[in-house]
Amino acid sequence: GAVVSQHPSWVICKSGTSVKIECRSLDFQATTMFWYRQFPKQSLMLMATSNEGSKATYEQGVEKDKFLINHASLTLSTLTVTSAHPEDSSFYICSAGDRSQNTIYFGEGSWLTVV
Amino acid sequence: GQNIDQPTEMTATEGAIVQINCTYQTSGFNGLFWYQQHAGEAPTFLSYNVLDGLEEKGRFSSFLSRSKGYSYLLLKELQMKDSASYLCAVRDRPDDYKLSFGAGTTVTVRA
């Protein structure tokens, strides 16, 4: 079964509203989690590193006020897309590293459609 | 910056073998991952190489040469379900689980 779980899998929202996506590590604790975005037929692009108990680290070109990241516990990170616009429609995927397995797992992904 | 190159597309026949090459130039190196991604789904882990050599796992094998900045993923006895995108990704620090991805190689398996 999944070791990293994302919710929701699909979400449709209206322009101007905010949407929250959750990422949970189920069998291990993760001090860092990662959020990626993937547009159709393109590869994964790292948006930000979610750090437990501290501020997220954003990649160049990613608006931190638009993509709010919270990592309040060792098993949960949330990404909130604020004031969503149609161009924010994309596949959002989180990942976390399991130190005991030295492996990086991905969540199932979340499809966001902004109408 | 990170530069990870892999072919865009490959086509092969069911039962055949396909080799997907990946070359990388990154600021650091602490392992190379291969993931399989079906359309509309999240990537699933295939292999991880941190030392030079070949890692075999059933029908899939992965090879790494750190001195050449080169890896390949070998898919044997191809099945229709192997049609997917294959992503090469590099981890640049041992204390970090952040990955830099190549653009992905779309493999189409034909009957």
mmCIF file of N, CA, C and O in Angstrom, chain A residues 11-17 19 81 83-90 112-115:
data_model
loop_
_atom_site.group_PDB
_atom_site.id
_atom_site.type_symbol
_atom_site.label_atom_id
_atom_site.label_comp_id
_atom_site.label_asym_id
_atom_site.label_seq_id
_atom_site.Cartn_x
_atom_site.Cartn_y
_atom_site.Cartn_z
ATOM 1 N N VAL A 11 -9.547 17.873 -7.453
ATOM 2 C CA VAL A 11 -10.280 18.996 -6.909
ATOM 3 C C VAL A 11 -10.524 20.019 -8.020
ATOM 4 O O VAL A 11 -9.638 20.295 -8.831
ATOM 5 N N ILE A 12 -11.745 20.523 -8.040
ATOM 6 C CA ILE A 12 -12.116 21.598 -8.962
ATOM 7 C C ILE A 12 -12.530 22.791 -8.114
ATOM 8 O O ILE A 12 -13.331 22.637 -7.181
ATOM 9 N N CYS A 13 -11.985 23.933 -8.435
ATOM 10 C CA CYS A 13 -12.346 25.125 -7.657
ATOM 11 C C CYS A 13 -12.543 26.304 -8.596
ATOM 12 O O CYS A 13 -12.120 26.287 -9.746
ATOM 13 N N LYS A 14 -13.195 27.315 -8.062
ATOM 14 C CA LYS A 14 -13.437 28.520 -8.845
ATOM 15 C C LYS A 14 -12.262 29.466 -8.736
ATOM 16 O O LYS A 14 -11.555 29.498 -7.708
ATOM 17 N N SER A 15 -12.056 30.256 -9.759
ATOM 18 C CA SER A 15 -10.999 31.271 -9.738
ATOM 19 C C SER A 15 -11.169 32.181 -8.535
ATOM 20 O O SER A 15 -12.284 32.591 -8.202
ATOM 21 N N GLY A 16 -10.064 32.458 -7.895
ATOM 22 C CA GLY A 16 -10.093 33.361 -6.757
ATOM 23 C C GLY A 16 -10.221 32.678 -5.413
ATOM 24 O O GLY A 16 -9.982 33.298 -4.372
ATOM 25 N N THR A 17 -10.551 31.397 -5.423
ATOM 26 C CA THR A 17 -10.669 30.670 -4.155
ATOM 27 C C THR A 17 -9.350 29.985 -3.828
ATOM 28 O O THR A 17 -8.415 29.972 -4.624
ATOM 29 N N VAL A 19 -7.322 26.461 -2.266
ATOM 30 C CA VAL A 19 -7.435 25.002 -2.198
ATOM 31 C C VAL A 19 -6.284 24.449 -1.374
ATOM 32 O O VAL A 19 -5.132 24.857 -1.570
ATOM 33 N N VAL A 81 -3.021 26.468 -2.312
ATOM 34 C CA VAL A 81 -2.951 27.352 -3.477
ATOM 35 C C VAL A 81 -3.942 28.477 -3.228
ATOM 36 O O VAL A 81 -5.158 28.243 -3.183
ATOM 37 N N SER A 83 -5.902 32.132 -3.926
ATOM 38 C CA SER A 83 -6.388 32.927 -5.054
ATOM 39 C C SER A 83 -6.074 32.224 -6.378
ATOM 40 O O SER A 83 -5.363 32.748 -7.242
ATOM 41 N N ALA A 84 -6.594 31.035 -6.491
ATOM 42 C CA ALA A 84 -6.259 30.187 -7.637
ATOM 43 C C ALA A 84 -6.744 30.795 -8.948
ATOM 44 O O ALA A 84 -7.802 31.429 -9.012
ATOM 45 N N HIS A 85 -5.958 30.576 -9.988
ATOM 46 C CA HIS A 85 -6.295 31.002 -11.342
ATOM 47 C C HIS A 85 -6.211 29.794 -12.274
ATOM 48 O O HIS A 85 -5.544 28.801 -11.945
ATOM 49 N N PRO A 86 -6.851 29.867 -13.422
ATOM 50 C CA PRO A 86 -6.815 28.716 -14.346
ATOM 51 C C PRO A 86 -5.405 28.241 -14.682
ATOM 52 O O PRO A 86 -5.195 27.038 -14.853
ATOM 53 N N GLU A 87 -4.438 29.144 -14.722
ATOM 54 C CA GLU A 87 -3.067 28.707 -15.048
ATOM 55 C C GLU A 87 -2.421 27.905 -13.917
ATOM 56 O O GLU A 87 -1.346 27.327 -14.102
ATOM 57 N N ASP A 88 -3.074 27.879 -12.749
ATOM 58 C CA ASP A 88 -2.580 27.040 -11.646
ATOM 59 C C ASP A 88 -3.051 25.596 -11.795
ATOM 60 O O ASP A 88 -2.620 24.719 -11.035
ATOM 61 N N SER A 89 -3.933 25.350 -12.743
ATOM 62 C CA SER A 89 -4.410 23.991 -12.979
ATOM 63 C C SER A 89 -3.225 23.117 -13.350
ATOM 64 O O SER A 89 -2.490 23.408 -14.299
ATOM 65 N N SER A 90 -3.046 22.036 -12.611
ATOM 66 C CA SER A 90 -1.872 21.191 -12.810
ATOM 67 C C SER A 90 -1.996 19.942 -11.944
ATOM 68 O O SER A 90 -2.960 19.782 -11.204
ATOM 69 N N LEU A 112 -5.520 19.439 -9.845
ATOM 70 C CA LEU A 112 -6.239 20.670 -9.549
ATOM 71 C C LEU A 112 -6.716 21.285 -10.858
ATOM 72 O O LEU A 112 -5.920 21.492 -11.768
ATOM 73 N N THR A 113 -8.007 21.562 -10.911
ATOM 74 C CA THR A 113 -8.573 22.274 -12.056
ATOM 75 C C THR A 113 -9.243 23.533 -11.536
ATOM 76 O O THR A 113 -10.111 23.467 -10.669
ATOM 77 N N VAL A 114 -8.822 24.664 -12.056
ATOM 78 C CA VAL A 114 -9.399 25.945 -11.642
ATOM 79 C C VAL A 114 -10.264 26.454 -12.791
ATOM 80 O O VAL A 114 -9.780 26.599 -13.921
ATOM 81 N N VAL A 115 -11.513 26.697 -12.470
ATOM 82 C CA VAL A 115 -12.455 27.122 -13.534
ATOM 83 C C VAL A 115 -12.921 28.551 -13.301
ATOM 84 O O VAL A 115 -12.757 29.122 -12.231
#
